[in-house]
Coordinates of C-alpha atoms in Angstrom, one line a residue:
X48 CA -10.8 315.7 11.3
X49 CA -12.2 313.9 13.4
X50 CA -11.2 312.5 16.7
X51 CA -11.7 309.8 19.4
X52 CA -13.0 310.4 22.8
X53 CA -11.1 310.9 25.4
X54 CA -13.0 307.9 27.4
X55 CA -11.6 305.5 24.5
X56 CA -8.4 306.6 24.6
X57 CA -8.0 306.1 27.8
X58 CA -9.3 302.5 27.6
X59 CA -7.1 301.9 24.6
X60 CA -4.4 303.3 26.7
X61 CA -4.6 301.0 29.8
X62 CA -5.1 297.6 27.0
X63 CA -2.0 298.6 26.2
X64 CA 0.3 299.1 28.8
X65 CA -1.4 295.9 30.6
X66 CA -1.7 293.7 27.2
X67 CA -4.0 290.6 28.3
X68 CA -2.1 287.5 28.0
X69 CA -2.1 285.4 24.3
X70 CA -2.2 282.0 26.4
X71 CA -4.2 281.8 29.5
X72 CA -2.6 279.6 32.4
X73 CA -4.0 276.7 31.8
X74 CA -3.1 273.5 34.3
X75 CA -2.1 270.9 31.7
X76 CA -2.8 267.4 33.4
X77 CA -0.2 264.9 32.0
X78 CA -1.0 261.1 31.9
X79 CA 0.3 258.7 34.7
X80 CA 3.4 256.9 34.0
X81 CA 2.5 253.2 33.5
X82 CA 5.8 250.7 33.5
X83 CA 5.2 247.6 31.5
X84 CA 6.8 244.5 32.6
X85 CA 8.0 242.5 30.0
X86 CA 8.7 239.4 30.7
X87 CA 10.8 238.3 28.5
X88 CA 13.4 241.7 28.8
X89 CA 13.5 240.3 32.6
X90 CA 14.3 237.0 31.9
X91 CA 17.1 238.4 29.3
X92 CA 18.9 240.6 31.8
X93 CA 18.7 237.8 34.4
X94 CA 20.6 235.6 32.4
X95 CA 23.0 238.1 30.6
X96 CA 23.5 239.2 34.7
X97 CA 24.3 235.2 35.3
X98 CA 26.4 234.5 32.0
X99 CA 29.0 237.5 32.9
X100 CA 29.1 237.0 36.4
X101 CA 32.4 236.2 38.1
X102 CA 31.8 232.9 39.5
X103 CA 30.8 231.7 36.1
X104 CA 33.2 233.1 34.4
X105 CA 35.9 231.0 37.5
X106 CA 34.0 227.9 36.1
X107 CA 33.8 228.5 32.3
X108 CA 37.6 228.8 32.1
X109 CA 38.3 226.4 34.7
X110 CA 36.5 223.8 32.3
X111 CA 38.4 225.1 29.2
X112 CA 42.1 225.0 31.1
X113 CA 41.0 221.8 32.1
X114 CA 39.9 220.5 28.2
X115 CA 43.3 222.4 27.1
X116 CA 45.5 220.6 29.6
X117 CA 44.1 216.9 29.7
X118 CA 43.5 216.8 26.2
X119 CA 40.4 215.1 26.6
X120 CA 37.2 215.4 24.4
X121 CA 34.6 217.7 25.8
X122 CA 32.0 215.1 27.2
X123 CA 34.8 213.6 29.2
X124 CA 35.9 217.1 30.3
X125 CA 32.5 217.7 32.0
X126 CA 31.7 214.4 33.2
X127 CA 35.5 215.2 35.0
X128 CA 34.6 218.7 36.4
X129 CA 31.4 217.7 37.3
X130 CA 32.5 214.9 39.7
X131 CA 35.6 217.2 40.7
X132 CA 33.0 219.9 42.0
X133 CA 30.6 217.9 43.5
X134 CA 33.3 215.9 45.6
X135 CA 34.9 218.9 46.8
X136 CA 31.8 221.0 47.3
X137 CA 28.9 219.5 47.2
X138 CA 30.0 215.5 49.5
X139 CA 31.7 217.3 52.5
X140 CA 28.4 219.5 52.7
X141 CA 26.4 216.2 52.7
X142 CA 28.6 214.8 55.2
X143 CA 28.4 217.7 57.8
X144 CA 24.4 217.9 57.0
X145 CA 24.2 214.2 58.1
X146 CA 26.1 215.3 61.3
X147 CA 24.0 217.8 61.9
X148 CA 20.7 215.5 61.8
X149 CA 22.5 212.7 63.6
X150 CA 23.4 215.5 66.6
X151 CA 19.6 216.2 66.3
X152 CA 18.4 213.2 67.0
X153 CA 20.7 212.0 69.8
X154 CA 20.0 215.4 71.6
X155 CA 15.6 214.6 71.5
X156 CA 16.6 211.1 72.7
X157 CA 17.6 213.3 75.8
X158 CA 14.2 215.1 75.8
X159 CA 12.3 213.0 77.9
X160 CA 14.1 212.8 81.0
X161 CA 13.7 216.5 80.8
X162 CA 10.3 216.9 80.1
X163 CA 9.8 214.5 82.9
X164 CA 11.8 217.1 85.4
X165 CA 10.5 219.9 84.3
X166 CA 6.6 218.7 84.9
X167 CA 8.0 217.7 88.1
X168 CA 9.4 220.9 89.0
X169 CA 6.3 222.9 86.9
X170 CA 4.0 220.8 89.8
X171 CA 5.6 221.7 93.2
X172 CA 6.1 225.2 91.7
X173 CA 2.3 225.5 91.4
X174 CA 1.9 224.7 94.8
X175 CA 4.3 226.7 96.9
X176 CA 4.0 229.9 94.4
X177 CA 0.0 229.7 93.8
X178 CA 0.6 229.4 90.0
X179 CA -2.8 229.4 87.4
X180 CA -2.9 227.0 84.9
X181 CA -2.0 229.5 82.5
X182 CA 1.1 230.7 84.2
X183 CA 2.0 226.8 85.0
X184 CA 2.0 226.6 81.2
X185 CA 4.0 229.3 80.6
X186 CA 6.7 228.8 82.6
X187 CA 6.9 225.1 81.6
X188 CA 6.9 225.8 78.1
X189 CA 9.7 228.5 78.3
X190 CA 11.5 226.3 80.7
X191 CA 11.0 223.6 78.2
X192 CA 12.6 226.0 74.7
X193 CA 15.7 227.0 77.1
X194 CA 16.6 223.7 77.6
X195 CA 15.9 222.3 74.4
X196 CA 18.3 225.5 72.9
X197 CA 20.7 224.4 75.7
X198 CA 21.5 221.4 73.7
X199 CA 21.4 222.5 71.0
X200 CA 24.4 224.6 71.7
X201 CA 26.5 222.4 73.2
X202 CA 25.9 220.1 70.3
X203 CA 26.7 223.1 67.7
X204 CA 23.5 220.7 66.0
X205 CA 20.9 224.0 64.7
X206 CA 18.5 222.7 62.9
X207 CA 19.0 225.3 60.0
X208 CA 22.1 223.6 58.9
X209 CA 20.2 220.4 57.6
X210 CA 19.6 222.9 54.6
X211 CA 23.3 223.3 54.3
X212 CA 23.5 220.8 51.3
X213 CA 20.9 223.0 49.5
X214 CA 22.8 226.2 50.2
X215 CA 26.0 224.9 48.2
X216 CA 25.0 222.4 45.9
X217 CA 22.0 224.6 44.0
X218 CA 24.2 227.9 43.3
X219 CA 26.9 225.0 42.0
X220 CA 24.3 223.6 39.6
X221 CA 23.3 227.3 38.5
X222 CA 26.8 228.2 37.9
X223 CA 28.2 224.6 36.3
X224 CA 25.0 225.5 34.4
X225 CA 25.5 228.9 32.8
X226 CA 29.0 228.1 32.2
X227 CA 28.4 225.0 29.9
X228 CA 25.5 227.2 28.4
X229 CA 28.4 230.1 27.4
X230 CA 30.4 227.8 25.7
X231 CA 27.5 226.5 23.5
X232 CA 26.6 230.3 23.0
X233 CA 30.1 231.4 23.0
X234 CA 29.2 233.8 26.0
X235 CA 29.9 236.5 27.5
X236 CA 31.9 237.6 24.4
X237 CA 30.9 235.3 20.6
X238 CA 34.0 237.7 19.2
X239 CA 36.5 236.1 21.4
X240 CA 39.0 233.5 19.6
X241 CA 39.1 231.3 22.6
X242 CA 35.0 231.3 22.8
X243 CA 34.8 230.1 19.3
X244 CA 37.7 227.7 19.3
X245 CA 35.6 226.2 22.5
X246 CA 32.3 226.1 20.4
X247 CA 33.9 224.0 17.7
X248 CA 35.5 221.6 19.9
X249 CA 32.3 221.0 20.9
X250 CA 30.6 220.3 17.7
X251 CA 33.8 217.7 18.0
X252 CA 33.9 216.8 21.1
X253 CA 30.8 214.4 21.9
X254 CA 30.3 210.5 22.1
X255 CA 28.1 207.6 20.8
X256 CA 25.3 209.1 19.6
X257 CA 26.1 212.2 20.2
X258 CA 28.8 213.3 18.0
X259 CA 28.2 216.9 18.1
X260 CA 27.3 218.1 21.8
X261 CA 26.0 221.8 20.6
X262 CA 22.6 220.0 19.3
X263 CA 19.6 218.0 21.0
X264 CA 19.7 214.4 22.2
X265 CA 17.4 213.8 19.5
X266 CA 17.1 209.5 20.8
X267 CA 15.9 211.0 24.5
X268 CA 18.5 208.8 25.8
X269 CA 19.9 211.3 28.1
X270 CA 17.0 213.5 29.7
X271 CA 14.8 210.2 30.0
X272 CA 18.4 208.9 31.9
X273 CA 17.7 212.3 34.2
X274 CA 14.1 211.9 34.9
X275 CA 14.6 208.3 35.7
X276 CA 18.3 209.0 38.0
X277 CA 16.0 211.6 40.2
X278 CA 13.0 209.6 40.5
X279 CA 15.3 206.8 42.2
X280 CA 16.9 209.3 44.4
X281 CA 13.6 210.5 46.1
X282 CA 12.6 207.0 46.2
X283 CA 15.8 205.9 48.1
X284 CA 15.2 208.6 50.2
X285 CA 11.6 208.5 51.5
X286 CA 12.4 204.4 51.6
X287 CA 15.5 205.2 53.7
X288 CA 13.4 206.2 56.6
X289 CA 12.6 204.0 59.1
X290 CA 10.1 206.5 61.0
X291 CA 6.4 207.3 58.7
X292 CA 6.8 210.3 56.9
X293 CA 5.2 213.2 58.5
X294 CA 2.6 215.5 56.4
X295 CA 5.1 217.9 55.4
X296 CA 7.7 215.3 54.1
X297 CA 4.8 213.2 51.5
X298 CA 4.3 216.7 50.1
X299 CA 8.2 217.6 49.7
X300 CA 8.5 214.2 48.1
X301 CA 5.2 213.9 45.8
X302 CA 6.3 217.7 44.7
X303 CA 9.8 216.3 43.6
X304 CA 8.5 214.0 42.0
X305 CA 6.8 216.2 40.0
X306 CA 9.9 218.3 38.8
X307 CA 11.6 215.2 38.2
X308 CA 9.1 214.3 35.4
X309 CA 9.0 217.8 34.5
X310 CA 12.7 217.9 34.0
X311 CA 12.5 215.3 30.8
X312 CA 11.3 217.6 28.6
X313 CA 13.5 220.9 29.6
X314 CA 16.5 218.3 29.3
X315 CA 15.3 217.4 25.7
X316 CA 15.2 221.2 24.7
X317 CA 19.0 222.2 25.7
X318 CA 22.1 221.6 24.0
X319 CA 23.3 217.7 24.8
X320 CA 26.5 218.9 26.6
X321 CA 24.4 220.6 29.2
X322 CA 21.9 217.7 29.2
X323 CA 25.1 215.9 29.6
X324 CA 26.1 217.9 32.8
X325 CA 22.6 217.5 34.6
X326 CA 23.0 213.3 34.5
X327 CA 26.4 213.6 35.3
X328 CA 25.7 215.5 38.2
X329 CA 22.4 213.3 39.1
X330 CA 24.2 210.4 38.8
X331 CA 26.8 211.3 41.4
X332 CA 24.4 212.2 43.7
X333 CA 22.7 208.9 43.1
X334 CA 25.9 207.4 44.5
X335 CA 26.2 210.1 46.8
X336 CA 23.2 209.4 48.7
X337 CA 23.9 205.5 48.7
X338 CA 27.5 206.2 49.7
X339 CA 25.9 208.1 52.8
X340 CA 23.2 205.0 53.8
X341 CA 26.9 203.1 54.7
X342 CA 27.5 202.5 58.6
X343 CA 30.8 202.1 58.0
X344 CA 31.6 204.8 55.6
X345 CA 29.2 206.9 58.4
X346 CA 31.6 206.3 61.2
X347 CA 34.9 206.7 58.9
X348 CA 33.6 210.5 58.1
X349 CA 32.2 210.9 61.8
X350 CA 29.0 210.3 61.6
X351 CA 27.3 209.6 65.0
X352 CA 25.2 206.3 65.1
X353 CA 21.8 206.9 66.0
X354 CA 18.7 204.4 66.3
X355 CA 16.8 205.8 62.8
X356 CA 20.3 204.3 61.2
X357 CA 19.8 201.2 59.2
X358 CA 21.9 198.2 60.0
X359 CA 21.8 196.3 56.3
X360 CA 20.5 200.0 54.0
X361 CA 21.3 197.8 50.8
X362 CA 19.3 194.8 51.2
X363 CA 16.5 197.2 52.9
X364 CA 15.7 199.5 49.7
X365 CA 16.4 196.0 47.8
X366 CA 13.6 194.1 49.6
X367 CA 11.1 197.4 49.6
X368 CA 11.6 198.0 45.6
X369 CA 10.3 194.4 45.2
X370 CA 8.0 194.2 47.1
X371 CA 6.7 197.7 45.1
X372 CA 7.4 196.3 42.1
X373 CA 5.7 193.3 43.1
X374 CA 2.5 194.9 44.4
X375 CA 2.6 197.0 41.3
X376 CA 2.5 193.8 39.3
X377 CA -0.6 191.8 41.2
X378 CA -3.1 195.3 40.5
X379 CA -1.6 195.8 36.8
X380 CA -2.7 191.8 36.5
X381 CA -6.0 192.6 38.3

């Protein structure tokens, strides 16, 4: 019989009791995460964050208990809550905003008696302390932002506040927005009995030429209305001014301009009742901002007369339109 060596054995032997390993350990790199952005799933959750908000949800009902009670057809119903919100939110902001730039004004009016003590004081400082230049400079110019700050305390005027009308009357917009936009979609919940009684009141609920406010002003009537209701707006308000408009300003107003004209077609692409909302709510700012050119409605609500204010505001945007209109007409005959 024969045998194996005892050399092999032995090798056999320690194979076995250390067996080598069936995988070797091997460092597997995995592939980088990569998140795509979709743009559209953004959008989506944006809105559906919007649409089941609180604050919407306040307004959507507040617009339905308000259809229930009055009665009322739907287009009334949101020409009514629109001009209820804006007077109680978005006029008293417009008011204290005018305050605000009024208390601005009257305080620079107190600037150059100032500035004329400071360089004053800047001058025999330079001479009895040995001052540079530089230093004079300094000094004068800090002097100059503690006093100017000074004012504006006591005058409670900062100039951050002239954005106040901004800060309440966009978010009302969003929210007035959204809410109308449920109803039409039967948002947050299209299950709900009360969301689908609202949707087919509204089918019901329109006027003129727009019997059922879930579709498209198909005539234009209403977003050319908008484009032309903001357009006049800016105008009244870069014609308002009695000082030239400063750099800044001409590109504020040419850039609203340009969203104005840009706002036709969105309005022509949403649901009438919406479309509706977006006049309603131009159209009392319109008023709104010609309410405010008043001196006597000014000094009723408080606000301070100041030298920029127009004496006859009325017969001033009248005489400045035609005489627009009436260059406009001698180069379109040229």
């Amino acid at each position: 019989m024969y045998r194996l060596p005892r050399s092999v054995l032995r090798t056999a032997g320690a194979l076995l009791s250390h067996p080598v390993p069936l995988r070797a350990n091997v460092t597997m790199k995995r592939p980088p995460l990569v998140r795509h952005f979709s743009y559209e799933a953004t959008v989506t959750g944006i809105w559906q964050s919007l649409s089941q908000s609180t604050p919407v949800a306040y307004v959507q009902h507040g617009m339905i208990e308000l259809h229930d009670f009055s009665g009322l057809p739907w287009w009334t119903t949101i020409v009514i809550a629109t001009i209820g919100l804006r007077t109680l939110v978005t006029l008293p902001l417009a008011i204290y905003q005018n305050k605000i730039v009024a208390r601005l004004e009257l305080i620079s009016l107190e600037m150059p008696e100032l500035i004329k003590e400071l360089k004053a004081e800047t001058a025999y400082a330079i001479k009895k302390f040995n001052w540079t230049e530089k230093e004079a400079r300094i000094m004068y110019n800090h002097s100059l932002k503690k006093q100017w700050n000074n004012l504006i305390v006591r005058e409670n005027c900062h100039p951050a506040k002239t954005m106040v009308l901004l800060w309440g009357q966009i978010p009302l917009w969003i929210l007035q927005s959204v809410a109308i936009r449920n109803l039409v979609s039967m948002m947050p919940d299209p299950t709900a009995i009360e969301a689908q009684i609202a949707y087919t009141e509204l089918t019901l609920g329109g006027f003129g030429w727009i019997p059922n406010l879930t579709e498209l002003d198909h005539s234009l009537i209403l977003p050319v209305a908008l484009g032309v209701i903001n357009l006049v707006i800016i105008e009244i308000q870069a014609n308002s001014r009695t000082k030239p408009p400063s750099k800044l300003q001409t590109i504020f107003t040419n850039l609203f301009r340009g969203l104005s004209i840009v706002m036709v077609p969105i309005a022509a692409s949403v649901p009438s009742c919406l479309c509706l909302y977006w006049v309603t709510s131009s159209a009392y700012g319109l008023g709104q901002n010609l309410l405010l050119l008043s001196p006597r409605f000014r000094r009723i609500v408080g606000i301070p007369a100041v030298p920029s204010e127009l004496t006859n505001p009325y017969q001033h945007l009248l005489q400045t339109f035609s005489d627009r209109f009436s260059r406009f007409g001698i180069r379109s005959k040229a």
